Coordinates of C-alpha atoms and ligand atoms in Angstrom, one line a residue:
X1041 CA -0.1 0.1 0.0
X1042 CA 1.3 3.5 -0.7
X1043 CA 1.7 5.6 2.1
X1044 CA 0.8 9.3 1.3
X1045 CA 2.2 11.6 4.0
X1046 CA 0.1 14.7 4.7
X1047 CA 3.2 16.7 4.4
X1048 CA 4.0 15.5 0.9
X1049 CA 5.0 18.2 -1.5
X1050 CA 2.0 20.0 -3.0
X1051 CA 2.6 19.1 -6.5
X1052 CA 2.5 15.4 -5.4
X1053 CA -0.7 15.6 -3.5
X1054 CA -2.2 17.6 -6.6
X1055 CA -1.2 14.8 -9.0
X1056 CA -2.6 12.0 -6.9
X1057 CA -5.9 14.2 -6.3
X1058 CA -6.4 14.6 -10.3
X1059 CA -5.3 11.0 -10.9
X1060 CA -8.1 9.6 -8.3
X1061 CA -10.5 12.1 -7.0
X1062 CA -13.3 13.4 -9.0
X1063 CA -14.6 16.9 -8.0
X1064 CA -18.2 18.3 -7.8
X1065 CA -19.1 21.1 -10.1
X1066 CA -15.5 20.8 -11.6
X1067 CA -14.1 20.6 -15.2
X1068 CA -11.7 17.8 -14.3
X1069 CA -9.3 18.1 -17.1
X1070 CA -9.0 21.9 -16.5
X1071 CA -8.2 21.4 -12.7
X1072 CA -5.6 18.8 -13.6
X1073 CA -3.8 21.4 -15.6
X1074 CA -3.3 23.6 -12.7
X1075 CA -3.9 21.4 -9.6
X1076 CA -6.4 22.0 -6.7
X1077 CA -5.4 24.2 -3.9
X1078 CA -4.8 21.9 -1.0
X1079 CA -6.2 23.1 2.4
X1080 CA -4.7 21.6 5.4
X1081 CA -6.0 23.6 8.5
X1082 CA -8.4 26.1 9.5
X1083 CA -8.9 28.3 12.5
X1084 CA -11.6 30.9 13.1
X1085 CA -12.2 32.5 9.6
X1086 CA -8.9 31.4 8.2
X1087 CA -7.8 28.5 6.2
X1088 CA -4.1 27.4 5.8
X1089 CA -2.9 25.7 2.4
X1090 CA -0.3 23.1 1.9
X1091 CA 2.2 26.0 0.9
X1092 CA 1.4 27.6 4.4
X1093 CA -0.6 30.6 2.9
X1094 CA -3.3 32.0 5.2
X1095 CA -6.5 32.5 3.3
X1096 CA -9.5 34.6 4.7
X1097 CA -12.5 32.5 4.0
X1098 CA -15.3 34.9 2.7
X1099 CA -17.5 31.8 2.0
X1100 CA -17.6 30.0 5.3
X1101 CA -16.6 26.8 3.3
X1102 CA -19.7 26.3 1.3
X1103 CA -22.0 28.7 3.4
X1104 CA -21.9 26.5 6.2
X1105 CA -19.2 27.1 8.9
X1106 CA -21.2 29.8 10.8
X1107 CA -19.3 29.3 14.1
X1108 CA -15.9 29.4 12.3
X1109 CA -13.1 26.6 12.2
X1110 CA -11.4 25.1 15.0
X1111 CA -14.1 24.7 17.6
X1112 CA -12.9 22.4 20.2
X1113 CA -16.4 21.8 21.9
X1114 CA -17.7 20.5 18.8
X1115 CA -14.8 18.0 18.3
X1116 CA -15.4 17.1 22.2
X1117 CA -19.2 16.6 21.3
X1118 CA -18.3 14.3 18.6
X1119 CA -15.8 12.3 20.4
X1120 CA -18.3 11.9 23.5
X1121 CA -21.0 10.7 21.3
X1122 CA -18.9 8.4 19.2
X1123 CA -17.8 6.8 22.6
X1124 CA -21.4 6.7 24.0
X1125 CA -23.2 5.4 21.1
X1126 CA -21.6 6.0 17.5
X1127 CA -24.7 4.7 15.7
X1128 CA -28.1 3.6 15.9
X1129 CA -31.0 4.2 13.6
X1130 CA -34.2 5.8 14.3
X1131 CA -36.2 3.3 12.0
X1132 CA -38.4 0.5 13.6
X1133 CA -39.6 2.4 16.6
X1134 CA -36.4 3.1 18.2
X1135 CA -34.8 6.7 19.1
X1136 CA -31.7 7.9 21.0
X1137 CA -31.0 10.8 23.2
X1138 CA -29.2 13.4 20.9
X1139 CA -32.0 13.0 18.3
X1140 CA -34.5 13.8 21.1
X1141 CA -32.6 16.7 22.3
X1142 CA -32.0 18.2 18.9
X1143 CA -35.5 18.1 17.8
X1144 CA -36.8 19.6 21.0
X1145 CA -34.2 22.3 20.5
X1146 CA -35.0 23.0 16.9
X1147 CA -38.6 23.2 17.8
X1148 CA -37.9 26.0 20.3
X1149 CA -35.7 28.0 17.8
X1150 CA -38.0 27.4 14.9
X1151 CA -40.7 30.1 14.4
X1152 CA -44.4 29.4 15.0
X1153 CA -45.6 25.9 15.1
X1154 CA -42.8 24.5 13.2
X1155 CA -42.3 21.8 16.0
X1156 CA -41.2 18.5 14.1
X1157 CA -38.0 17.4 12.4
X1158 CA -37.5 14.6 9.8
X1159 CA -33.7 14.1 9.7
X1160 CA -31.3 13.7 6.6
X1161 CA -27.7 14.0 5.9
X1162 CA -27.7 16.9 3.7
X1163 CA -29.9 19.7 2.3
X1164 CA -30.5 17.7 -1.0
X1165 CA -31.7 14.8 0.9
X1166 CA -33.9 16.9 2.9
X1167 CA -35.6 18.4 -0.1
X1168 CA -36.0 14.8 -1.8
X1169 CA -37.9 14.2 1.7
X1170 CA -39.9 17.2 1.0
X1171 CA -41.0 16.0 -2.5
X1172 CA -42.5 12.7 -1.1
X1173 CA -43.7 14.4 2.0
X1174 CA -45.8 17.1 0.3
X1175 CA -47.3 14.5 -2.2
X1176 CA -48.0 12.1 0.8
X1177 CA -49.6 14.9 2.8
X1178 CA -52.0 15.8 -0.1
X1179 CA -52.7 12.1 -0.7
X1180 CA -53.6 11.6 2.7
X1181 CA -55.9 14.7 2.7
X1182 CA -57.7 13.0 -0.3
X1183 CA -56.3 15.2 -2.9
X1184 CA -53.8 12.8 -4.6
X1185 CA -53.8 14.6 -7.8
X1186 CA -52.1 17.6 -6.0
X1187 CA -48.4 16.7 -7.0
X1188 CA -47.0 19.8 -8.8
X1189 CA -44.3 21.5 -6.9
X1190 CA -43.5 25.1 -8.2
X1191 CA -40.1 26.6 -8.0
X1192 CA -38.1 29.3 -9.6
X1193 CA -35.4 29.3 -12.4
X1194 CA -31.9 29.8 -10.8
X1195 CA -32.9 28.6 -7.4
X1196 CA -30.6 25.9 -5.7
X1197 CA -32.3 23.2 -3.9
X1198 CA -29.5 20.5 -4.2
X1199 CA -27.8 18.2 -6.4
X1200 CA -29.6 14.8 -6.1
X1201 CA -32.0 14.3 -9.1
X1202 CA -35.1 15.2 -7.1
X1203 CA -33.7 18.3 -5.4
X1204 CA -31.8 19.4 -8.7
X1205 CA -35.4 19.3 -10.4
X1206 CA -36.8 21.6 -7.7
X1207 CA -33.8 23.8 -8.4
X1208 CA -33.7 25.9 -11.6
X1209 CA -30.3 25.2 -12.8
X1210 CA -30.4 24.6 -16.5
X1211 CA -27.0 23.1 -16.6
X1212 CA -27.9 20.4 -14.0
X1213 CA -31.2 19.5 -15.7
X1214 CA -29.2 19.0 -18.9
X1215 CA -27.2 16.3 -17.3
X1216 CA -29.5 13.5 -16.2
X1217 CA -32.8 15.0 -16.9
X1218 CA -35.7 16.2 -14.3
X1219 CA -38.6 14.4 -12.6
X1220 CA -42.0 15.2 -13.6
X1221 CA -44.3 17.5 -12.0
X1222 CA -42.2 20.5 -11.2
X1223 CA -42.7 23.7 -12.7
X1224 CA -40.5 26.8 -12.6
X1225 CA -41.4 30.6 -12.5
X1226 CA -39.0 33.4 -13.1
X1227 CA -36.6 34.7 -10.1
X1228 CA -36.9 38.2 -8.5
X1229 CA -33.7 39.2 -9.8
X1230 CA -34.1 42.9 -10.3
X1231 CA -30.5 43.9 -11.3
X1232 CA -30.4 41.5 -14.2
X1233 CA -34.0 41.2 -15.2
X1234 CA -36.0 44.2 -13.9
X1235 CA -35.6 46.1 -17.0
X1236 CA -37.1 49.6 -16.7
X1237 CA -39.3 48.7 -14.0
X1238 CA -39.0 50.0 -10.3
X1239 CA -37.4 47.1 -8.0
X1240 CA -41.0 47.3 -6.2
X1241 CA -43.0 46.9 -9.2
X1242 CA -40.8 44.1 -10.6
X1243 CA -40.9 42.2 -7.3
X1244 CA -44.9 42.3 -7.7
X1245 CA -44.6 41.2 -11.1
X1246 CA -42.5 38.2 -10.4
X1247 CA -44.6 37.2 -7.4
X1248 CA -47.6 37.3 -9.5
X1249 CA -46.1 34.7 -11.6
X1250 CA -46.9 32.1 -9.1
X1251 CA -50.8 33.1 -9.2
X1252 CA -50.6 32.8 -13.0
X1253 CA -48.7 29.4 -12.8
X1254 CA -51.4 28.1 -10.1
X1255 CA -54.2 29.1 -12.4
X1256 CA -52.5 27.7 -15.5
X1257 CA -51.5 24.3 -14.0
X1258 CA -55.0 24.1 -12.1
X1259 CA -55.1 25.0 -8.3
X1260 CA -56.4 21.3 -7.6
X1261 CA -53.0 20.0 -8.9
X1262 CA -50.6 22.2 -7.0
X1263 CA -49.0 20.8 -3.8
X1264 CA -46.4 23.4 -2.8
X1265 CA -44.2 26.4 -3.5
X1266 CA -40.6 26.1 -2.6
X1267 CA -38.1 28.9 -2.5
X1268 CA -35.0 30.1 -0.7
X1269 CA -35.9 33.2 1.6
X1270 CA -32.8 34.6 -0.2
X1271 CA -31.2 32.9 -3.1
X1272 CA -27.8 31.9 -2.3
X1273 CA -26.0 29.7 -5.1
X1274 CA -28.1 31.6 -7.7
X1275 CA -25.9 34.6 -6.7
X1276 CA -27.1 35.9 -3.4
X1277 CA -30.2 37.6 -4.9
X1278 CA -32.1 39.5 -2.1
X1279 CA -35.7 40.2 -3.5
X1280 CA -37.4 43.6 -3.7
X1281 CA -39.3 44.1 -0.5
X1282 CA -42.8 43.8 -2.3
X1283 CA -42.0 40.2 -3.4
X1284 CA -42.4 38.0 -0.2
X1285 CA -45.6 39.5 1.0
X1286 CA -47.3 38.9 -2.3
X1287 CA -46.0 35.4 -2.4
X1288 CA -47.3 34.8 1.1
X1289 CA -50.9 36.3 0.1
X1290 CA -50.9 34.0 -3.1
X1291 CA -50.0 30.9 -0.9
X1292 CA -52.5 31.7 1.7
X1293 CA -55.1 32.3 -1.1
X1294 CA -54.8 28.8 -2.8
X1295 CA -53.8 26.9 0.3
X1296 CA -50.9 25.4 -1.0
X1297 CA -48.0 24.6 1.2
X1298 CA -45.1 26.9 1.4
X1299 CA -41.6 25.3 1.7
X1300 CA -38.8 27.8 2.9
X1301 CA -35.5 26.3 1.8
X1302 CA -33.4 27.6 4.8
X1303 CA -30.2 25.7 4.1
X1304 CA -28.2 28.9 3.7
X1305 CA -30.4 31.4 5.4
X1306 CA -31.1 29.4 8.4
X1307 CA -28.8 29.5 11.6
X1308 CA -28.0 33.4 11.8
X1309 CA -26.9 34.1 8.3
X1310 CA -29.3 36.9 7.8
X1311 CA -29.2 38.2 11.3
X1312 CA -32.2 36.1 12.6
X1313 CA -32.2 32.6 13.4
X1314 CA -34.2 31.7 10.0
X1315 CA -34.5 33.8 6.8
X1316 CA -38.3 33.2 7.1
X1317 CA -38.2 35.7 10.0
X1318 CA -36.1 38.3 8.1
X1319 CA -38.5 38.1 5.1
X1320 CA -41.6 38.0 7.4
X1321 CA -43.0 34.8 6.0
X1322 CA -44.9 31.8 7.5
X1323 CA -43.6 28.4 6.0
X1324 CA -45.4 25.1 6.4
X1325 CA -41.9 23.4 5.9
X1326 CA -38.4 24.6 6.5
X1327 CA -35.4 22.8 4.8
X1328 CA -32.3 22.9 7.1
X1329 CA -28.7 21.8 6.7
X1330 CA -25.4 23.7 6.3
X1331 CA -25.4 25.9 9.4
X1332 CA -27.3 23.5 11.6
X1333 CA -23.9 21.7 12.4
X1334 CA -21.6 24.6 11.0
X1335 CA -20.4 22.0 8.6
X1336 CA -18.8 19.9 11.4
X1337 CA -21.1 17.0 10.5
X1338 CA -23.2 16.4 7.5
X1339 CA -26.8 16.7 8.7
X1340 CA -29.9 18.1 7.2
X1341 CA -33.7 18.0 7.8
X1342 CA -37.3 19.1 7.2
X1343 CA -38.9 21.1 10.1
X1344 CA -42.9 20.5 9.8
X1345 CA -45.5 22.6 11.2
X1346 CA -48.0 20.9 13.6
X1347 CA -50.8 20.3 10.8
X1348 CA -48.3 18.8 8.3
X1349 CA -46.7 16.5 11.0
X1350 CA -50.2 15.4 12.1
X1351 CA -51.4 14.4 8.6
X1352 CA -48.0 12.5 8.1
X1353 CA -48.4 10.8 11.3
X1354 CA -51.7 9.5 10.2
X1355 CA -50.0 6.9 7.7
X1356 CA -46.8 5.0 7.6
X1357 CA -44.3 7.5 5.9
X1358 CA -42.4 5.1 3.6
X1359 CA -39.2 7.2 3.7
X1360 CA -35.9 7.3 5.7
X1361 CA -32.1 7.3 5.4
X1362 CA -29.6 5.0 7.2
X1363 CA -28.3 8.3 8.8
X1364 CA -31.5 9.9 9.3
X1365 CA -30.8 11.3 13.0
X1366 CA -27.4 10.1 13.3
X1367 CA -26.5 10.5 16.8
X1368 CA -23.0 11.9 16.3
X1369 CA -24.3 14.5 13.6
X1370 CA -27.2 15.3 16.2
X1371 CA -24.8 15.7 19.2
X1372 CA -22.6 18.1 17.3
X1373 CA -25.5 20.1 15.8
X1374 CA -27.0 20.4 19.4
X1375 CA -23.6 21.8 20.5
X1376 CA -23.3 24.0 17.7
X1377 CA -26.7 25.5 18.4
X1378 CA -25.5 26.1 22.1
X1379 CA -22.5 28.1 20.8
X1380 CA -24.6 30.3 18.5
X1381 CA -27.1 30.9 21.2
X1382 CA -24.6 31.3 24.3
X1383 CA -22.1 33.6 22.4
X1384 CA -24.9 35.7 21.0
X1385 CA -23.5 35.0 17.5
X1386 CA -26.8 35.4 15.8
X1387 CA -27.8 38.8 17.8
X1388 CA -24.3 40.2 16.7
X1389 CA -24.7 39.6 13.2
X1390 CA -28.0 41.3 13.5
X1391 CA -27.0 44.4 15.6
X1392 CA -23.3 44.8 15.5
X1393 CA -21.1 43.0 12.8
X1394 CA -23.8 42.8 10.3
X1395 CA -24.5 46.4 10.2
X1396 CA -20.7 47.1 10.1
X1397 CA -20.1 44.7 7.3
X1398 CA -23.3 46.2 5.3
X1399 CA -21.7 49.8 5.4
X1400 CA -18.2 48.6 4.4
X1401 CA -19.6 46.1 1.8
X1402 CA -22.0 48.7 0.2
X1403 CA -19.0 51.0 -0.1
X1404 CA -17.8 48.7 -2.9
X1405 CA -20.2 50.4 -5.2
X1406 CA -17.8 53.4 -5.3
X1407 CA -15.5 50.8 -7.4
X1408 CA -15.7 51.4 -11.2
X1409 CA -16.5 47.8 -11.9
X1410 CA -19.3 47.4 -9.4
X1411 CA -23.0 48.1 -10.3
X1412 CA -24.6 47.1 -7.2
X1413 CA -23.6 45.8 -3.7
X1414 CA -26.2 44.2 -1.6
X1415 CA -26.2 42.3 1.5
X1416 CA -28.4 41.0 4.2
X1417 CA -26.8 40.0 7.4
X1418 CA -23.7 37.9 6.4
X1419 CA -24.5 37.1 2.8
X1420 CA -23.9 39.5 0.0
X1421 CA -23.2 40.1 -3.6
X1422 CA -22.0 42.5 -6.0
X1423 CA -22.8 42.9 -9.9
X1424 CA -19.7 43.5 -11.9
X1425 CA -20.6 45.7 -14.8
X1426 CA -19.0 47.6 -17.7
X1427 CA -21.6 50.2 -17.5
X1428 CA -23.2 51.0 -14.2
X1429 CA -26.0 53.5 -15.3
X1430 CA -27.1 50.9 -18.0
X1431 CA -27.0 48.1 -15.6
X1432 CA -25.2 46.4 -18.5
X1433 CA -23.8 42.8 -18.5
X1434 CA -20.5 42.1 -20.3
X1435 CA -20.4 41.4 -23.7
X1436 CA -18.2 38.3 -23.0
X1437 CA -19.7 35.0 -22.1
X1438 CA -21.3 35.2 -18.6
X1439 CA -18.8 34.0 -15.9
X1440 CA -15.9 35.1 -17.9
X1441 CA -15.2 38.3 -15.9
X1442 CA -16.5 36.7 -12.6
X1443 CA -13.8 33.8 -12.9
X1444 CA -11.2 36.5 -13.6
X1445 CA -12.2 38.5 -10.4
X1446 CA -12.3 35.2 -8.4
X1447 CA -8.7 34.3 -9.6
X1448 CA -7.6 37.7 -8.4
X1449 CA -9.3 37.2 -4.9
X1450 CA -7.7 33.8 -4.7
X1451 CA -4.2 35.3 -5.5
X1452 CA -4.8 37.9 -2.7
X1453 CA -5.7 35.1 -0.2
X1454 CA -9.4 35.8 -0.1
X1455 CA -12.2 33.3 -0.8
X1456 CA -14.9 34.9 -2.7
X1457 CA -16.8 33.0 -5.1
X1458 CA -18.2 34.1 -8.2
X1459 CA -21.7 33.2 -9.8
X1460 CA -21.7 34.3 -13.5
X1461 CA -20.3 38.0 -13.2
X1462 CA -21.6 38.3 -9.6
X1463 CA -19.3 38.0 -6.7
X1464 CA -20.7 36.6 -3.7
X1465 CA -19.7 36.5 0.1
X1466 CA -21.0 34.5 2.9
X1467 CA -18.4 34.6 5.6
X1468 CA -18.3 32.7 9.1
X1469 CA -20.7 34.7 11.4
X1470 CA -17.8 35.0 13.7
X1471 CA -15.8 37.4 11.5
X1472 CA -14.5 40.3 13.7
X1473 CA -14.7 44.1 12.6
X1474 CA -10.8 43.8 11.9
X1475 CA -11.3 40.7 9.6
X1476 CA -14.3 42.7 7.9
X1477 CA -11.8 45.3 7.2
X1478 CA -9.4 42.7 5.5
X1479 CA -12.0 41.3 3.6
X1480 CA -13.0 44.7 2.0
X1481 CA -9.5 45.5 1.4
X1482 CA -8.7 42.6 -0.2
X1483 CA -11.9 42.7 -2.3
X1484 CA -11.0 46.3 -3.5
X1485 CA -7.5 45.2 -4.4
X1486 CA -8.8 42.3 -6.3
X1487 CA -11.2 44.4 -8.2
X1488 CA -8.6 46.7 -9.0
X1489 CA -6.5 44.0 -10.5
X1490 CA -9.4 42.6 -12.2
X1491 CA -10.6 46.0 -13.9
X1492 CA -6.9 46.4 -15.1
X1493 CA -6.8 42.9 -16.6
X1494 CA -10.2 43.5 -18.2
X1495 CA -8.9 46.6 -19.7
X1496 CA -5.7 45.1 -21.1
X1497 CA -7.8 42.3 -22.6
X1498 CA -10.3 44.5 -24.2
X1499 CA -13.1 42.8 -22.1
X1500 CA -14.7 46.2 -20.8
X1501 CA -17.4 46.0 -23.3
X1502 CA -21.2 46.1 -22.6
X1503 CA -23.5 43.5 -24.0
X1504 CA -27.4 43.4 -24.2
X1505 CA -29.1 43.5 -21.2
X1506 CA -31.5 40.4 -20.9
Ligands
PLP2233 C1 -26.6 23.8 -0.4 C2 -27.9 23.9 -0.6 C3 -28.7 22.7 -0.8 C4 -28.1 21.4 -0.7 O1 -27.6 21.0 0.4 P1 -26.5 19.9 0.4 O2 -26.1 19.7 1.8 O3 -25.4 20.3 -0.6 O4 -27.0 18.8 -0.3 C5 -30.1 22.8 -0.7 N1 -30.7 24.2 -0.7 C6 -30.0 25.3 -0.6 C7 -30.6 26.6 -0.5 C8 -28.7 25.2 -0.5 O5 -27.9 26.3 -0.6

């Protein structure tokens, strides 16, 4: 057996990585040419790579490391639970203490009567659960023809075939297809798609597409509407203020179920425990994952309101995962919730560091490349543009400029992601004011370098607005 030292030279690790490791959302041959960055350690909001570089993680991993890296309490909670009971299932009328404790705690934290949790190991699995769950709910209520789930283009609800079908990523639909009875409406993305409408008019117009879709499909066939309170992977798209109240009105009018996908927005990201609270909506089901354990363990779930849980309890629900309510994952999540609460991390994002980050982040609109900079709590995005007044996209293929900017950030030891030509951040919720300053300084430097590169490559050219 080959022994591979964790201290092997970076090039050797990279060569083995491309020889044997297939990466998610990655063009394998492109990556093989340059080699993946090897992350070896992390502490607080900082990553260290195999070359010893320290990198500020503006994305909290993948939107998940809410309490920051290196929390010994979480490691201890996992070790304790592994020694006590490393695994048992929750099928066949058994349970265990971590699942009981976590469910009771989530029922306390979740708004309204969202009091019941069905566990999964990821957001994708939880949304697959939701598909079966809402259809079972309506079948049990004597309306089995209510199967259609309405979602939005450019939504992200996961990567399994079911959850990706709910999502609105055409590139994913193109590889492997979609399940039937899912319908997509347009997203409330004013900057890119709002034309000459005001944001408020546009928010109403986009929300009313839900009503039009329900009428077109037939209200008796619609089971649910699913949406992220704020779209994350689609580019951190904060809807106009008119959007969610109108969606809520329509959901109430037709009596369909509202699923809030809180996988990113949940657990403090927007300055409240849940994005639904920030947006003032009342979902029947919330999808949770990511920040639930701060990414220290894979865990997700569906949080159900009393009525949905009651209906599901009236039949045998033929669904579950080997790791539903995994004891180690539950124990770590519970400890993570304790840290978020006792260290006032959510409150700090709402009242202190969030407003500070907002002020600094919005000042990026002074940069010549930046058309808008919008942020809610600790999730924000900037639109890169060659012409601010026109809200113009670049003439180059979408993502060309964003990729250049992301590469500049990477070179400046800042993780900021690009979605098309939008740059996004979603840092750990423990980011300090000094670290916020560093983040903004590095972002500004990277934007300058990107701007210079675009000018020298002749890419500062406006295309047609969509
Ligand atoms: C990440 C994400 C998911 C999928 O979660 P996984 O744990 O990657 O399966 C679902 N919904 C939203 C909003 C997400 O951001």
